[in-house]
Coordinates of C-alpha atoms in Angstrom, one line a residue:
Chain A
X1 CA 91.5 82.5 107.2
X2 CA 92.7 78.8 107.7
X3 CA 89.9 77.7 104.8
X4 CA 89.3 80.2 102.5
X5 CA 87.4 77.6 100.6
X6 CA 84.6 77.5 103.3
X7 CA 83.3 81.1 104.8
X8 CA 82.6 80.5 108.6
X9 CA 80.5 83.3 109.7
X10 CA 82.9 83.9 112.9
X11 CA 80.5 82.9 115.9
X12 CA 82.1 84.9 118.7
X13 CA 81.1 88.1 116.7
X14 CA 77.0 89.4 117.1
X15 CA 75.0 89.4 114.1
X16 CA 74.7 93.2 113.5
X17 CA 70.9 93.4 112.0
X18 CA 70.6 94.5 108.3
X19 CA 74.0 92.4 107.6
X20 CA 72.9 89.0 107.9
X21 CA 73.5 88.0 104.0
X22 CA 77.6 88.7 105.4
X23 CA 77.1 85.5 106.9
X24 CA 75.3 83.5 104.8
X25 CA 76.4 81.1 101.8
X26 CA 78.0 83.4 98.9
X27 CA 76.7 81.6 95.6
X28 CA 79.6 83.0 93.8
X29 CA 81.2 79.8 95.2
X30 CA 79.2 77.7 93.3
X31 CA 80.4 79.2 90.0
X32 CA 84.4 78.8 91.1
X33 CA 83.2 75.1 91.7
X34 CA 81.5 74.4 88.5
X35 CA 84.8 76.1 86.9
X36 CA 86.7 74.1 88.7
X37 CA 84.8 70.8 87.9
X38 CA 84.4 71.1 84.5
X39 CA 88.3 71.7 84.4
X40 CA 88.9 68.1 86.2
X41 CA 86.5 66.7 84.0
X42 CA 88.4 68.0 81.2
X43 CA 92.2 66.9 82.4
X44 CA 91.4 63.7 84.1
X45 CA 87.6 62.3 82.2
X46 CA 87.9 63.1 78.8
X47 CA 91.7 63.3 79.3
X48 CA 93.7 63.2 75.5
X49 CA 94.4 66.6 74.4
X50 CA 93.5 68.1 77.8
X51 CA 96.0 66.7 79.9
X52 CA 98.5 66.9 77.6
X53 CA 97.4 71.0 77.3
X54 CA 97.1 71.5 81.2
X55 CA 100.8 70.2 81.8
X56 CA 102.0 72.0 79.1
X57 CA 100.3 75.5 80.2
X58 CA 100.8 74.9 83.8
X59 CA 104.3 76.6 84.6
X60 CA 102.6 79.5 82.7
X61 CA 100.0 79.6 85.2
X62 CA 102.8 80.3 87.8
X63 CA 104.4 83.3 85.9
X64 CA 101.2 84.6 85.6
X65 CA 100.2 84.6 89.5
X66 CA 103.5 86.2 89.8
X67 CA 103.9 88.4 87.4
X68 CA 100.2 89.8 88.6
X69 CA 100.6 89.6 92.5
X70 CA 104.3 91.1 92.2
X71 CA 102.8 94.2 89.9
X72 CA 100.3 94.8 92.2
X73 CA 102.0 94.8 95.2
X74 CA 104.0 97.8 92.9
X75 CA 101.1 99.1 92.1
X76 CA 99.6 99.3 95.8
X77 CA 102.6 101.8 96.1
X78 CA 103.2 103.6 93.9
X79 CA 99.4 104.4 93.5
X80 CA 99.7 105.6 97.0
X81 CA 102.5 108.3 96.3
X82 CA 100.9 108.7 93.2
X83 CA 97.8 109.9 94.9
X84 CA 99.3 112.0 97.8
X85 CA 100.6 113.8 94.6
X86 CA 97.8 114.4 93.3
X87 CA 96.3 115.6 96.1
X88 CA 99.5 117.6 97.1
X89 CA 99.6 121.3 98.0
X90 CA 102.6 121.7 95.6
X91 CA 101.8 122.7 92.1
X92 CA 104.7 121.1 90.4
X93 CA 104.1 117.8 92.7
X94 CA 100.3 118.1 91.4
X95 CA 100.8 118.3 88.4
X96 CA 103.6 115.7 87.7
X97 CA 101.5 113.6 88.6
X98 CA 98.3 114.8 87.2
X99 CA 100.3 114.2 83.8
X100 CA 101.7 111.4 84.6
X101 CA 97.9 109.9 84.9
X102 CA 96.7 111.6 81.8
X103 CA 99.9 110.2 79.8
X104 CA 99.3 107.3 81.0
X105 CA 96.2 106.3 81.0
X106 CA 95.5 107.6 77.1
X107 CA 98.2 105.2 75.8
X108 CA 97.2 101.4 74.9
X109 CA 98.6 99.2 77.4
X110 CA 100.0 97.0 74.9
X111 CA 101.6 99.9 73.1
X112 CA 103.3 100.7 76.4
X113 CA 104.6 97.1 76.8
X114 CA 106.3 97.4 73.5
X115 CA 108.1 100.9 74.4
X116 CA 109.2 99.2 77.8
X117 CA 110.5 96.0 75.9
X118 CA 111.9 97.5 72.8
X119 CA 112.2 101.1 72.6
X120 CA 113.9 101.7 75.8
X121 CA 115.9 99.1 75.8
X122 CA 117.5 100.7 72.7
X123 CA 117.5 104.0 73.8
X124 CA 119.8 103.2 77.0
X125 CA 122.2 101.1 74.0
X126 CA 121.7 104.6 72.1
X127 CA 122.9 106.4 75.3
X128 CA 125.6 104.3 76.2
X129 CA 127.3 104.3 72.6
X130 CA 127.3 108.0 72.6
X131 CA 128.7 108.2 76.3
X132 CA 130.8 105.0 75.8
X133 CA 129.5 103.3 78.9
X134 CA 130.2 99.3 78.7
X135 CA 126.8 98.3 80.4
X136 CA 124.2 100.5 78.6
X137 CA 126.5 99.8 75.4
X138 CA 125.1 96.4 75.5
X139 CA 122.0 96.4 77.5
X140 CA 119.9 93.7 77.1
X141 CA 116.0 94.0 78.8
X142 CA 115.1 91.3 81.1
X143 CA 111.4 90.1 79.5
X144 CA 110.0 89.7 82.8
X145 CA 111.6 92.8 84.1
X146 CA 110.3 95.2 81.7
X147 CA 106.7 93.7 81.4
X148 CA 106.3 93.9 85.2
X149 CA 107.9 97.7 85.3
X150 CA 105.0 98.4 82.0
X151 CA 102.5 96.6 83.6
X152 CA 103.1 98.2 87.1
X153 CA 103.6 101.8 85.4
X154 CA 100.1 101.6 83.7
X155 CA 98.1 100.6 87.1
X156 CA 99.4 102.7 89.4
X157 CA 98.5 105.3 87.3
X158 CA 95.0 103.6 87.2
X159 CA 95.3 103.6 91.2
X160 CA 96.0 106.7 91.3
X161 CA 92.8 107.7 90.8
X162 CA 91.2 104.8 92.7
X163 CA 92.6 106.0 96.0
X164 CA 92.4 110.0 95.2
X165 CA 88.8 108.9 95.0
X166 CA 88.7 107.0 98.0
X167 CA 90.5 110.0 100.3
X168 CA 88.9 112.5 98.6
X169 CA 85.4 110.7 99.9
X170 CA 86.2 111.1 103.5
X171 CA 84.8 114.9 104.7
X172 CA 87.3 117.6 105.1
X173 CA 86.5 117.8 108.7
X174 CA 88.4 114.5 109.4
X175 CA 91.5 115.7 108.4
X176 CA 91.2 119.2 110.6
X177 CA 90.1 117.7 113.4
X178 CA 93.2 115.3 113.2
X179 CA 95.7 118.0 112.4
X180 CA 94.3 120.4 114.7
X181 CA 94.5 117.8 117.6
X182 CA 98.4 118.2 116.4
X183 CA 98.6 115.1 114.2
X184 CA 101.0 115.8 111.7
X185 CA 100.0 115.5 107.9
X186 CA 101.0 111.6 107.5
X187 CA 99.6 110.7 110.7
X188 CA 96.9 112.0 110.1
X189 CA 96.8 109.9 106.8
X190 CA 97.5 106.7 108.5
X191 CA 95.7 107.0 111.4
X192 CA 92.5 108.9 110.2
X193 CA 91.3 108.8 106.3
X194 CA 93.2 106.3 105.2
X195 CA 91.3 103.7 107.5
X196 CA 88.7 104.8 106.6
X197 CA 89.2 105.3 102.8
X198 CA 89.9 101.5 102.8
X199 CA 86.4 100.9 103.0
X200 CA 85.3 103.1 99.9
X201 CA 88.7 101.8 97.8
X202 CA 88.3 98.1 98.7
X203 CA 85.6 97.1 95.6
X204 CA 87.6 99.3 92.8
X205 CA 90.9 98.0 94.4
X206 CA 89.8 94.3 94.0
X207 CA 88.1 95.4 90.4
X208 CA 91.9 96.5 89.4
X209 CA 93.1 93.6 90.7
X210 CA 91.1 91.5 88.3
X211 CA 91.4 93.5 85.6
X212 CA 95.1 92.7 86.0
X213 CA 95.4 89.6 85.9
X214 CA 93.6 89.3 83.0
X215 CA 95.4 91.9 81.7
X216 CA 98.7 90.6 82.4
X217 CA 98.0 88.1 79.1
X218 CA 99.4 91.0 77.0
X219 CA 102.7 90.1 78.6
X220 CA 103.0 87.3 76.0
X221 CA 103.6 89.8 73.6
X222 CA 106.7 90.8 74.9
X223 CA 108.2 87.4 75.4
X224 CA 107.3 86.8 78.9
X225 CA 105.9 82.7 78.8
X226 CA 102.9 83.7 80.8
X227 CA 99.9 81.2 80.7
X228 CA 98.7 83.1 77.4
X229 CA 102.0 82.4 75.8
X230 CA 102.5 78.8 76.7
X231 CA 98.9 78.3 75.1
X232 CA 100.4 79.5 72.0
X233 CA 103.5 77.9 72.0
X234 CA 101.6 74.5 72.5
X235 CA 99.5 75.7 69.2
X236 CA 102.6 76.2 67.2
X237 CA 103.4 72.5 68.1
X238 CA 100.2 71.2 67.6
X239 CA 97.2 72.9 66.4
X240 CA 94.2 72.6 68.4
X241 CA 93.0 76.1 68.7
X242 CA 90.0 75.0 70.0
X243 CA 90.8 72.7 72.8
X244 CA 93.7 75.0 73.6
X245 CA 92.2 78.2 74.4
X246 CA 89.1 76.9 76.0
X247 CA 91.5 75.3 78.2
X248 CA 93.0 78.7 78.6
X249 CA 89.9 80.4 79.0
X250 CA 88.7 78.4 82.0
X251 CA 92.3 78.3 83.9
X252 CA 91.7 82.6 83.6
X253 CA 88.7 82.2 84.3
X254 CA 89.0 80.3 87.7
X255 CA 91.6 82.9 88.7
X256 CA 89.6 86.0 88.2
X257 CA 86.4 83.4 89.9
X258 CA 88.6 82.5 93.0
X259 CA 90.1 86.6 93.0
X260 CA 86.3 88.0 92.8
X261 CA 85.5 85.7 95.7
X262 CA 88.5 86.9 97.5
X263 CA 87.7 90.2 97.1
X264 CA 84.0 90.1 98.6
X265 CA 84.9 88.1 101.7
X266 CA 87.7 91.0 102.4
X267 CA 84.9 93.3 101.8
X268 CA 82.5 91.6 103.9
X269 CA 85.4 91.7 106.5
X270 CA 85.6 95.0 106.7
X271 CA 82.0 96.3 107.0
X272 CA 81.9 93.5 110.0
X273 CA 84.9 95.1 111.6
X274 CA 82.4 97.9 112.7
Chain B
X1 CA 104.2 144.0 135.4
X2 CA 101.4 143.9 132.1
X3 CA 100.2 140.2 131.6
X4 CA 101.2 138.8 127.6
X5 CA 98.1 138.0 126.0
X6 CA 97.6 134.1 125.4
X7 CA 96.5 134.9 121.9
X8 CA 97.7 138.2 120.1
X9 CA 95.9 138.8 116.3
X10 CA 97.5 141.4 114.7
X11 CA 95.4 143.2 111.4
X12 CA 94.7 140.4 109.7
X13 CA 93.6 139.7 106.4
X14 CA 92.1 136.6 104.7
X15 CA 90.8 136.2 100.7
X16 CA 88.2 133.7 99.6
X17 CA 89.5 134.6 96.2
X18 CA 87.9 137.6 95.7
X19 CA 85.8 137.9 99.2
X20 CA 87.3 139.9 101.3
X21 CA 87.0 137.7 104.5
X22 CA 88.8 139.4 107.3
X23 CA 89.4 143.3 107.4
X24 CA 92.6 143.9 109.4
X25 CA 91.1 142.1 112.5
X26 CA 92.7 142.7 115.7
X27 CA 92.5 141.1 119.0
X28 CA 93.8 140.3 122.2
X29 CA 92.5 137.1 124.5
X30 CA 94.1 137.3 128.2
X31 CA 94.7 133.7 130.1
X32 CA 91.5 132.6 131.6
X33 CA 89.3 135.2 129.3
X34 CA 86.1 133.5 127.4
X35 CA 85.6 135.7 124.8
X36 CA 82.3 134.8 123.1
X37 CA 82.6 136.3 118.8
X38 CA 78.8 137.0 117.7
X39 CA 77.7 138.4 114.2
X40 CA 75.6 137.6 111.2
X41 CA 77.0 134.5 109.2
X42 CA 79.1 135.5 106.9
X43 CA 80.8 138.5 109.1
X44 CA 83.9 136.2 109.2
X45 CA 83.6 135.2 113.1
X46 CA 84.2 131.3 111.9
X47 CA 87.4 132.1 109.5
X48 CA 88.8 134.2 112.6
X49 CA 88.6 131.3 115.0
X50 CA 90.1 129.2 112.3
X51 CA 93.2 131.2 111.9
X52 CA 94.0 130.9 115.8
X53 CA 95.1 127.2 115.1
X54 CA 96.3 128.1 111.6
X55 CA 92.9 125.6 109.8
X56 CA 92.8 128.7 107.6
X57 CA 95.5 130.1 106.4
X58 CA 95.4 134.1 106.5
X59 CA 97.2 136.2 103.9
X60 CA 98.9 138.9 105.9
X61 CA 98.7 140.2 109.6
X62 CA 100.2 138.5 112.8
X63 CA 99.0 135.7 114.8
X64 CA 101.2 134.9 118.4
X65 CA 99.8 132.1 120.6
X66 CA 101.3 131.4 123.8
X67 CA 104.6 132.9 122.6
X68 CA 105.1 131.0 119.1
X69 CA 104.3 133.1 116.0
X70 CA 101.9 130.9 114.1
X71 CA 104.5 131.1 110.8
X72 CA 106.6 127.6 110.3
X73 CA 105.0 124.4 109.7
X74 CA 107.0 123.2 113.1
X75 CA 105.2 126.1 115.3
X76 CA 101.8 125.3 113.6
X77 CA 101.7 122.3 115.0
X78 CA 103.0 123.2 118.4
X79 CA 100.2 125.8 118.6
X80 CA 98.2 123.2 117.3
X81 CA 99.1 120.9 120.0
X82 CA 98.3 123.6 122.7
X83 CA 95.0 124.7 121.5
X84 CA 92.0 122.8 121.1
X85 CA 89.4 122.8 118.7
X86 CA 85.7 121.8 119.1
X87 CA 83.6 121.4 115.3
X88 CA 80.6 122.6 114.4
X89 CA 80.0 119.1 112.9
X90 CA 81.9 117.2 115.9
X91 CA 84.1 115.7 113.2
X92 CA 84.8 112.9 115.5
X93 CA 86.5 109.8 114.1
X94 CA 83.5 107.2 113.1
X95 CA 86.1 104.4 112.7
X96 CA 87.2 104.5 116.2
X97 CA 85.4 103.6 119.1
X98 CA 85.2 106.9 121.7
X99 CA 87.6 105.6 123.9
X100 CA 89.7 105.7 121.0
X101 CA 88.9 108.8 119.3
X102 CA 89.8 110.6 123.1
X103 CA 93.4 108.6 123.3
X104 CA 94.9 108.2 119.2
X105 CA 96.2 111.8 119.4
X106 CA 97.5 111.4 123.6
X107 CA 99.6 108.7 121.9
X108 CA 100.6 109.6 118.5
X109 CA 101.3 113.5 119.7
X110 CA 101.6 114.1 123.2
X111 CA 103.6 110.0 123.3
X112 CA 101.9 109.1 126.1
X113 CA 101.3 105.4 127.2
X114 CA 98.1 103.5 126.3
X115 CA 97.6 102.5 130.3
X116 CA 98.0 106.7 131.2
X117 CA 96.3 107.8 127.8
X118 CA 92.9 105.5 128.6
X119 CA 92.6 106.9 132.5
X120 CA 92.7 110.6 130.8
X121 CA 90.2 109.3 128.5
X122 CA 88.3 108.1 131.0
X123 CA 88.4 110.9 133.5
X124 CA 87.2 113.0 130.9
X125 CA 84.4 110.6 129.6
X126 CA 83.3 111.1 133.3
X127 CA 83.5 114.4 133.3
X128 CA 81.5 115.5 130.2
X129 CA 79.1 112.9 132.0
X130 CA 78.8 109.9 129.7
X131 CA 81.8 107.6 130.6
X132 CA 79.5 103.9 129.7
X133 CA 80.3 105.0 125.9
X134 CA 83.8 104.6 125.7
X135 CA 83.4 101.7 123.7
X136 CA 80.4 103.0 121.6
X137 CA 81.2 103.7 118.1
X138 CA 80.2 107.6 117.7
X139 CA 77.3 106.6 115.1
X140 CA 75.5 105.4 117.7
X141 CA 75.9 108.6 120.1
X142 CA 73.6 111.3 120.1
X143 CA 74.5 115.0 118.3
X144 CA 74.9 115.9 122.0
X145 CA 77.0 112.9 123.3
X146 CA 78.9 113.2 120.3
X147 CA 79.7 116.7 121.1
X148 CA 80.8 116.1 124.5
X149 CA 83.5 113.4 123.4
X150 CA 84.5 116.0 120.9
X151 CA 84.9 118.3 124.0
X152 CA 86.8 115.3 126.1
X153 CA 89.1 114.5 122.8
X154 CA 90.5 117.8 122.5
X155 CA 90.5 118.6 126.4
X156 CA 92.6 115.0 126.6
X157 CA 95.2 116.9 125.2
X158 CA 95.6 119.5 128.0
X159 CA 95.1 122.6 126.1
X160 CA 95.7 125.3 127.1
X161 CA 92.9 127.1 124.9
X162 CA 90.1 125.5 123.7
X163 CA 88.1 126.9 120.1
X164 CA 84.8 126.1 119.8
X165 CA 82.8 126.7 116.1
X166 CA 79.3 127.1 117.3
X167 CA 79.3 124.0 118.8
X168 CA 76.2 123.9 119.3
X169 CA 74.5 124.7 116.0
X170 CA 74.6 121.4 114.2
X171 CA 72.3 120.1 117.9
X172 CA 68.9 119.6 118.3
X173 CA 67.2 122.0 120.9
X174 CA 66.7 119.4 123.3
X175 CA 70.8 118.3 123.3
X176 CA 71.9 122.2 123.2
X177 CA 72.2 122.8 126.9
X178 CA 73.7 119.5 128.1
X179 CA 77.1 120.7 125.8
X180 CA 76.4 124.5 127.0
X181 CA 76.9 122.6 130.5
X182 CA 79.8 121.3 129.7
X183 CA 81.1 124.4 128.4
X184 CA 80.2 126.4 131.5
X185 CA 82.0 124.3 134.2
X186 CA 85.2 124.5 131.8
X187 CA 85.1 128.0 131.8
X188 CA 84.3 128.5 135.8
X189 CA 87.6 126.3 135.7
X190 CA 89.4 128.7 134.3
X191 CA 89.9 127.4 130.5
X192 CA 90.8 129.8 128.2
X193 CA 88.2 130.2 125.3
X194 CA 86.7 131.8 122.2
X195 CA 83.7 130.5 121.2
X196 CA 81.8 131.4 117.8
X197 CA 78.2 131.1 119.3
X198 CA 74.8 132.2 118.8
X199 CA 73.8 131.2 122.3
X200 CA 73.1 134.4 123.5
X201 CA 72.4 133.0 127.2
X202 CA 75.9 131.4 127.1
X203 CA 77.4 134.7 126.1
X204 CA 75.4 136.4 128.9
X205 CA 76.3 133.8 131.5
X206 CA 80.3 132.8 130.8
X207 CA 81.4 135.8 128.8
X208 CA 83.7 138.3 130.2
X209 CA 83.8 139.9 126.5
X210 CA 81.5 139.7 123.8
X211 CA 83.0 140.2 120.3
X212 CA 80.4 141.6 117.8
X213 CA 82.0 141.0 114.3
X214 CA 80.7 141.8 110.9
X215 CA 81.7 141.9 107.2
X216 CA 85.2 140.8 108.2
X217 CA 85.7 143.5 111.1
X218 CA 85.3 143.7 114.9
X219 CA 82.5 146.5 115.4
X220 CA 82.6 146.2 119.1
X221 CA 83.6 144.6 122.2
X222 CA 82.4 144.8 125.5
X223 CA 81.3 142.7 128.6
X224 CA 78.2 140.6 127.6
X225 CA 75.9 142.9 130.2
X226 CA 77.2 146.4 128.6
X227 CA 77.2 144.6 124.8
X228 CA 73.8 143.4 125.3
X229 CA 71.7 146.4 127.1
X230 CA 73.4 149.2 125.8
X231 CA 75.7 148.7 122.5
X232 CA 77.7 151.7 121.1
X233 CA 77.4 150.6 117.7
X234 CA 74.5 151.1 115.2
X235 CA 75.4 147.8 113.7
X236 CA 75.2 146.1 116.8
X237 CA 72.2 147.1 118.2
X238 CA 70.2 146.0 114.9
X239 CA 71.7 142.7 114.8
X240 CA 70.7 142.3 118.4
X241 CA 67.1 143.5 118.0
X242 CA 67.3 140.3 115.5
X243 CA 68.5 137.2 117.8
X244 CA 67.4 138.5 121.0

């Protein structure tokens, strides 16, 4: 991918029939480019309070990249063991993790920032008076720690799902045949359903991802200066609500456009690779 | 000196919940024996095959292959490594090409070298008689092609019994005999096997026993030319009268 801007149908491979729209011009494009043109227009044409907005927002841009691609990274994870649980043998394994989903997934992710941020923190200070332990005495939570361990806690358990899903898709036969050529269960995993899984999770994956990143805006609430946050801040200064957050609209926006394109060429990627 | 049976099954008993599967099944299979299991579906001949390589767990009785008491999760899959199973439904890997479905588990299990694992591939490509597919995907085989690599994949492993679950059920007539082939030169080369069949003429040609199971017991046994012209059993003969 040396120009992910421009999708080169790769000439050395055979057009398989049925799958020549893989190869042709994705129009999503043109939506990330009108995004992306009406935001230049805005910062550099009409200029006064747009500029002044973009470079005030702009190192909240960054914190959200990172605070979404290092979540999801997490997630990828912990979705995985998540989902091997769920799909364990083991009761107890099965249903830790069944409740751990359930739990999870019936609580408001914004409610679950808020324990992480504030409630735990004081429950570890709670601990560490009664135990008289100098560092939980006076713990104090890192923002961007606890948002990323809320946010990462409430997908994976989202994930979860996604890939039991995905393996539960692939027939039963796959996995006998593997383990009764002598593959052991994890190999069989890697070499055999996952694989193949991959194909069925890649479009909810790449949903989740999306999802995330716009997601990731509750983080303001808990005092991480994520691009939502600085759009505030900028509106305590100086109120322009409506400049502001159309600003911060179509910087989101451009994200989830560029991730949504991002996704589909991965997807077209893989149905080539067969 | 009396020769060890390769595969010992002692009274055993399997539960689909409630269904009693297996009866308290007993059996011994000699080295070189092809033991062919007939019966009405649902007379258990699948789950019994199953248990030999431990697919199906069974909940009491004894099962001894090659020495190692199919109990630990370590001997499961060293039986599993010796014995080798052919599917109803091929089950071959659609993601790998056939050359790769016939060498992943030579190199992930038995450790050998891509170089060595792809001449065993290809050996046995040539000898199940279609070696210009190894880089065919097996969506583009035929049932019967696809059948034949399953045969090659689990002979790459050098087993030294092969399983087959009416392998040839899920074929279309035309593809039946060109995997019942296959199946006859393994066993004149001395393979042991138990197949789950309704091929009748293989039974008759490869047998040396035919197993005649039903409602989760073994009713008779007996060479395929006593078994098939003169059953002792009641059961047996009326099942016959059926498929013959």
């Amino acid at each position: 991918m040396a120009n992910p801007s421009v999708p080169q149908p790769d000439s050395h491979l055979p057009t398989i029939p049925g799958n020549e729209n893989a190869l042709r011009w994705d129009p999503g494009w043109l939506l990330v480019v009108s995004a992306m043109a009406l935001l230049a227009i805005l910062v550099f044409v009409v200029r006064d309070p747009f500029d002044r907005i973009f470079r005030f927002v702009l190192d909240g841009v960054r914190v959200t990249v990172v605070v979404t691609l290092v979540t999801f990274g997490l997630v990828l994870i912990i979705g995985m063991i998540g989902a091997l649980g769920r799909l364990s043998r083991i009761a107890p394994l099965r249903g830790l993790a069944t409740v751990y989903v359930e739990v999870v997934r019936g609580i408001p992710l914004l409610v679950q920032l808020y324990f992480w941020y504030y409630a735990f923190p004081s429950i570890v200070r709670d601990l560490g008076a009664r135990w008289n332990i100098a560092g939980m005495k006076d713990f104090v939570a890192n923002p961007y720690f606890m948002a990323i361990l809320g946010l990462t806690l409430c997908y994976a358990a989202y994930m979860t799902e996604v890939y039991r899903a995905g393996i539960q898709s692939i027939p039963k036969g796959q996995m006998e045949a593997a383990r009764s050529l002598g593959m052991t269960y994890f190999q069989a995993m890697r070499y055999i359903i996952l694989p193949q899984a991959v194909r069925v999770i890649l479009p909810p994956v790449g949903n989740e991802f999306i999802t995330l990143l716009k997601d990731s805006s509750l983080v303001s609430a808990v005092a991480v200066s994520d691009l939502t946050r600085r759009g505030r801040e900028f509106q305590a200064i100086t109120p322009l609500p409506l400049h502001i957050y159309l600003m911060i609209g179509l910087m989101y926006l451009i994200m989830t456009l560029l991730s949504a394109r991002v996704v589909s060429m991965l997807e077209a990627g893989v149905r080539r690779e067969r | 000196m009396i020769e060890q049976p390769i595969i010992q099954i002692e009274k055993v008993h399997k539960y689909f919940g409630r269904v009693h599967a297996l009866r308290g099944v007993s059996l011994d299979v000699f080295r070189g024996e092809v033991v062919v299991i007939i019966g009405p579906s649902g007379s258990g001949k699948s789950t019994l095959l199953r248990c030999i390589n431990r697919l199906e767990e069974f909940d009491s009785g004894r099962i001894v292959v090659d020495g190692i008491p199919l109990d630990t999760a370590e001997n499961i899959n060293a039986v599993r490594a010796e014995v080798g199973m052919v599917f109803q439904q091929f089950n071959l890997f659609p993601h790998l090409t056939v050359l790769e479905n016939i060498t992943l588990a030579q190199k992930v299990v038995r450790k050998r070298n891509a170089e060595e694992a792809e001449k065993i591939a290809m050996d046995l490509l040539g000898k199940v008689g279609i070696p210009e597919k190894a880089n065919a995907y097996p969506l583009q085989l035929s049932g019967g092609q696809q059948q034949r690599v399953a045969i090659a994949r689990a002979l790459a492993m050098n087993p030294k019994i092969m399983l087959f679950d009416e392998p040839t059920s899920a074929l279309d007539p035309e593809m039946i005999q060109e995997v019942l082939d296959v199946m006859l030169a393994l066993a004149k080369e001395g393979m042991t096997m138990v197949v789950v069949s309704h091929e009748m003429g293989f039974a008759r040609n490869a047998a040396n026993r035919v197993i005649f199971m039903d409602e989760g017991l073994i009713i008779e046994e007996a060479p395929p030319q006593v078994l098939f012209t003169n059953p002792s059993q009641e059961r047996t003969r009326l099942f016959l009268s059926k498929v013959l």
